[in-house]
């Protein structure tokens, strides 16, 4: 059965193009012209992925994303015409899995949709020949089953957070630049490196005893980030 995509876009011309391309790619697509219609559509038939415009009449895209996240897990790709880094960072912080800046290529958007859905379904492997189960201290990750626990309790991660953590667990004690992480984890040859910064911060909030003083996902000044497996005593 094809995946169901909800497109939330008030510009009818943009919406028509997006819907057409996604349908041609084999997805079942529903269009909502504003935030209220989007939340009603999601409540009626929960989508597999949401393509969400940031600037909407009434309830804006950020609030729609927050409410969708409160209702359950669903990957979100945010569309934004805004150029500032802060707008993109805020979108990622409220739970968006990816963002595309207008104007964008419809073909690129279809590829992003395909990639996010694949990651959300556990189809991606974080690194060649990576083991199915990764463990470090209190963290246990079932890569194939797309499950992760922290001190034995289920840990809720977005697909992008999952991919980043899986890659770092598979490469313990190795330092990576933000550019290298974007390329190795998500296959991006270019893009906004603040994406990595945001997701590192969000992961720290979920796996660190004190996110302000991280001991697992540490900053390597002048380089980027490194995952330090805890000693048995520290774990």
Short mmCIF file of C-alpha atoms in Angstrom, two decimals:
data_model
loop_
_atom_site.label_atom_id
_atom_site.label_comp_id
_atom_site.label_asym_id
_atom_site.label_seq_id
_atom_site.Cartn_x
_atom_site.Cartn_y
_atom_site.Cartn_z
CA UNK A 1 0.00 0.00 0.00
CA UNK A 2 1.38 3.43 -0.93
CA UNK A 3 2.33 5.89 1.81
CA UNK A 4 -0.11 8.70 2.55
CA UNK A 5 1.28 12.25 2.42
CA UNK A 6 -0.56 15.29 3.75
CA UNK A 7 0.47 18.52 1.97
CA UNK A 8 -0.31 21.67 3.98
CA UNK A 9 0.14 24.71 1.74
CA UNK A 10 -2.01 27.82 1.32
CA UNK A 11 -0.50 28.81 -2.04
CA UNK A 12 -2.70 26.80 -4.38
CA UNK A 13 -0.21 26.97 -7.27
CA UNK A 14 2.59 25.55 -5.14
CA UNK A 15 0.23 22.99 -3.64
CA UNK A 16 -0.90 21.79 -7.07
CA UNK A 17 2.68 21.27 -8.21
CA UNK A 18 3.67 19.42 -5.02
CA UNK A 19 0.57 17.22 -5.05
CA UNK A 20 1.02 16.39 -8.74
CA UNK A 21 4.67 15.37 -8.36
CA UNK A 22 3.98 13.29 -5.25
CA UNK A 23 1.08 11.49 -6.94
CA UNK A 24 3.24 10.76 -9.98
CA UNK A 25 5.82 9.30 -7.57
CA UNK A 26 3.19 6.84 -6.34
CA UNK A 27 2.05 8.43 -3.08
CA UNK A 28 -1.49 8.89 -1.87
CA UNK A 29 -1.79 12.64 -1.33
CA UNK A 30 -4.25 14.91 0.46
CA UNK A 31 -4.05 18.71 0.41
CA UNK A 32 -4.98 21.02 3.28
CA UNK A 33 -4.95 24.80 2.64
CA UNK A 34 -4.44 25.90 6.25
CA UNK A 35 -3.59 24.72 9.74
CA UNK A 36 -7.13 23.97 10.87
CA UNK A 37 -7.79 21.85 7.78
CA UNK A 38 -4.46 20.06 8.29
CA UNK A 39 -5.21 19.11 11.89
CA UNK A 40 -8.70 17.95 10.91
CA UNK A 41 -7.30 15.84 8.05
CA UNK A 42 -4.69 14.27 10.34
CA UNK A 43 -7.31 13.48 12.97
CA UNK A 44 -9.52 11.87 10.34
CA UNK A 45 -6.79 9.77 8.71
CA UNK A 46 -3.31 9.88 10.25
CA UNK A 47 -0.72 10.48 7.50
CA UNK A 48 2.60 8.71 6.99
CA UNK A 49 4.30 12.06 6.35
CA UNK A 50 3.38 15.75 6.33
CA UNK A 51 4.77 18.38 3.96
CA UNK A 52 4.08 21.53 5.95
CA UNK A 53 4.36 25.19 4.92
CA UNK A 54 5.71 27.41 7.69
CA UNK A 55 3.66 30.51 6.81
CA UNK A 56 -0.02 29.60 6.99
CA UNK A 57 -3.13 31.68 7.63
CA UNK A 58 -4.61 31.16 11.09
CA UNK A 59 -2.62 28.46 12.86
CA UNK A 60 0.93 28.74 11.58
CA UNK A 61 3.14 25.83 10.54
CA UNK A 62 5.14 25.77 13.78
CA UNK A 63 2.01 25.38 15.88
CA UNK A 64 0.62 22.75 13.50
CA UNK A 65 3.88 20.83 13.87
CA UNK A 66 3.70 21.06 17.67
CA UNK A 67 0.11 19.77 17.72
CA UNK A 68 0.89 16.94 15.31
CA UNK A 69 3.85 15.90 17.48
CA UNK A 70 1.58 15.94 20.54
CA UNK A 71 -0.85 13.65 18.72
CA UNK A 72 1.65 10.99 17.66
CA UNK A 73 4.73 10.19 15.61
CA UNK A 74 4.70 11.48 12.06
CA UNK A 75 7.63 12.69 9.92
CA UNK A 76 7.38 16.35 8.94
CA UNK A 77 9.11 18.16 6.07
CA UNK A 78 8.74 21.90 6.51
CA UNK A 79 8.51 24.31 3.58
CA UNK A 80 9.71 27.83 4.24
CA UNK A 81 10.16 30.94 2.13
CA UNK A 82 12.03 32.59 4.98
CA UNK A 83 15.78 32.92 4.57
CA UNK A 84 17.00 33.37 8.13
CA UNK A 85 18.76 30.53 9.87
CA UNK A 86 16.69 31.12 13.01
CA UNK A 87 13.42 30.26 11.24
CA UNK A 88 14.84 26.97 10.03
CA UNK A 89 16.30 26.15 13.44
CA UNK A 90 12.97 26.83 15.16
CA UNK A 91 11.25 24.52 12.70
CA UNK A 92 13.70 21.73 13.50
CA UNK A 93 13.40 22.33 17.24
CA UNK A 94 9.62 21.84 17.22
CA UNK A 95 10.09 18.46 15.58
CA UNK A 96 10.44 18.87 11.81
CA UNK A 97 12.53 16.08 10.29
CA UNK A 98 13.64 18.10 7.31
CA UNK A 99 13.08 21.45 5.64
CA UNK A 100 13.06 22.74 2.07
CA UNK A 101 13.48 26.43 1.30
CA UNK A 102 11.30 28.05 -1.38
CA UNK A 103 11.78 28.21 -4.28
CA UNK A 104 12.53 24.50 -4.46
CA UNK A 105 12.73 21.77 -7.05
CA UNK A 106 9.64 19.51 -6.92
CA UNK A 107 11.90 16.59 -7.86
CA UNK A 108 14.15 17.38 -4.89
CA UNK A 109 11.12 17.49 -2.59
CA UNK A 110 10.01 14.05 -3.81
CA UNK A 111 13.49 12.71 -3.06
CA UNK A 112 13.36 14.25 0.42
CA UNK A 113 9.95 12.67 1.03
CA UNK A 114 11.25 9.29 -0.09
CA UNK A 115 14.34 9.60 2.10
CA UNK A 116 12.47 10.67 5.24
CA UNK A 117 9.85 7.93 4.82
CA UNK A 118 12.59 5.34 4.35
CA UNK A 119 14.38 6.48 7.50
CA UNK A 120 11.15 6.61 9.49
CA UNK A 121 10.40 3.05 8.44
CA UNK A 122 13.80 1.79 9.57
CA UNK A 123 14.97 1.08 6.04
CA UNK A 124 18.22 2.99 6.29
CA UNK A 125 21.38 1.50 7.77
CA UNK A 126 23.52 4.17 9.46
CA UNK A 127 26.82 2.83 8.18
CA UNK A 128 28.05 0.01 5.93
CA UNK A 129 28.24 -3.30 7.79
CA UNK A 130 26.93 -1.71 10.99
CA UNK A 131 25.62 -4.23 13.53
CA UNK A 132 21.87 -4.60 14.01
CA UNK A 133 22.14 -3.75 17.72
CA UNK A 134 24.29 -0.90 19.05
CA UNK A 135 24.93 -0.44 22.77
CA UNK A 136 26.77 2.15 24.83
CA UNK A 137 26.20 2.58 28.54
CA UNK A 138 22.48 3.17 29.15
CA UNK A 139 21.67 3.29 25.43
CA UNK A 140 20.59 0.25 23.44
CA UNK A 141 19.61 0.68 19.78
CA UNK A 142 17.94 -1.90 17.57
CA UNK A 143 18.80 -0.52 14.15
CA UNK A 144 16.73 -2.98 12.13
CA UNK A 145 13.68 -2.65 14.38
CA UNK A 146 14.15 1.12 14.62
CA UNK A 147 13.89 1.05 18.43
CA UNK A 148 16.08 2.62 21.08
CA UNK A 149 15.98 2.46 24.88
CA UNK A 150 17.68 4.58 27.53
CA UNK A 151 18.12 2.91 30.93
CA UNK A 152 15.65 0.31 29.67
CA UNK A 153 12.93 2.85 28.87
CA UNK A 154 11.80 3.52 25.27
CA UNK A 155 13.38 6.67 23.85
CA UNK A 156 11.30 8.68 21.39
CA UNK A 157 13.48 10.00 18.57
CA UNK A 158 12.65 11.59 15.24
CA UNK A 159 14.00 9.74 12.22
CA UNK A 160 16.82 12.25 11.83
CA UNK A 161 17.79 12.00 15.51
CA UNK A 162 17.75 8.22 15.20
CA UNK A 163 20.06 8.30 12.19
CA UNK A 164 22.50 10.66 13.88
CA UNK A 165 22.64 8.65 17.10
CA UNK A 166 23.01 5.37 15.19
CA UNK A 167 25.93 6.74 13.20
CA UNK A 168 27.69 8.07 16.30
CA UNK A 169 27.15 4.80 18.21
CA UNK A 170 28.62 2.91 15.26
CA UNK A 171 31.70 5.18 15.33
CA UNK A 172 32.55 5.58 19.03
CA UNK A 173 35.35 7.95 20.06
CA UNK A 174 35.68 9.35 16.51
CA UNK A 175 35.37 13.11 16.02
CA UNK A 176 33.33 14.37 13.04
CA UNK A 177 32.81 17.84 11.64
CA UNK A 178 29.26 19.02 11.12
CA UNK A 179 29.85 18.89 7.36
CA UNK A 180 31.04 15.28 7.59
CA UNK A 181 27.99 14.32 9.66
CA UNK A 182 25.61 15.91 7.17
CA UNK A 183 27.22 13.96 4.36
CA UNK A 184 27.66 10.61 6.16
CA UNK A 185 24.37 10.52 8.08
CA UNK A 186 21.91 12.13 5.68
CA UNK A 187 23.76 12.07 2.37
CA UNK A 188 23.78 15.85 1.95
CA UNK A 189 26.65 17.32 -0.01
CA UNK A 190 25.55 20.84 0.95
CA UNK A 191 23.12 22.47 3.35
CA UNK A 192 22.73 24.41 6.56
CA UNK A 193 25.13 22.96 9.13
CA UNK A 194 22.95 24.30 11.97
CA UNK A 195 20.82 21.21 11.25
CA UNK A 196 23.51 19.14 12.97
CA UNK A 197 23.79 21.59 15.87
CA UNK A 198 20.06 21.47 16.52
CA UNK A 199 19.88 17.69 16.50
CA UNK A 200 22.94 17.30 18.70
CA UNK A 201 21.25 19.60 21.22
CA UNK A 202 18.00 17.65 21.03
CA UNK A 203 19.82 14.32 21.47
CA UNK A 204 21.66 15.67 24.49
CA UNK A 205 18.35 16.61 26.07
CA UNK A 206 17.25 12.99 25.72
CA UNK A 207 20.40 11.00 26.57
CA UNK A 208 22.53 13.16 28.85
CA UNK A 209 22.13 13.31 32.64
CA UNK A 210 22.99 17.01 32.36
CA UNK A 211 22.59 18.35 28.80
CA UNK A 212 24.51 21.48 29.79
CA UNK A 213 27.51 19.33 30.73
CA UNK A 214 27.42 16.49 28.17
CA UNK A 215 29.53 13.42 28.85
CA UNK A 216 28.37 11.18 25.98
CA UNK A 217 27.86 13.44 22.98
CA UNK A 218 30.70 15.87 23.46
CA UNK A 219 31.84 18.92 21.54
CA UNK A 220 35.34 18.75 20.09
CA UNK A 221 36.27 22.42 19.86
CA UNK A 222 37.45 23.46 16.41
CA UNK A 223 36.28 20.16 14.92
CA UNK A 224 32.69 19.10 15.68
CA UNK A 225 31.27 16.29 17.78
CA UNK A 226 32.27 12.90 19.19
CA UNK A 227 30.41 10.13 21.01
CA UNK A 228 32.35 8.94 24.07
CA UNK A 229 31.15 5.53 25.32
CA UNK A 230 30.90 5.63 29.11
CA UNK A 231 33.06 3.40 31.27
CA UNK A 232 31.26 0.65 33.15
CA UNK A 233 31.50 2.70 36.34
CA UNK A 234 30.05 5.81 34.69
CA UNK A 235 27.26 3.85 32.95
#
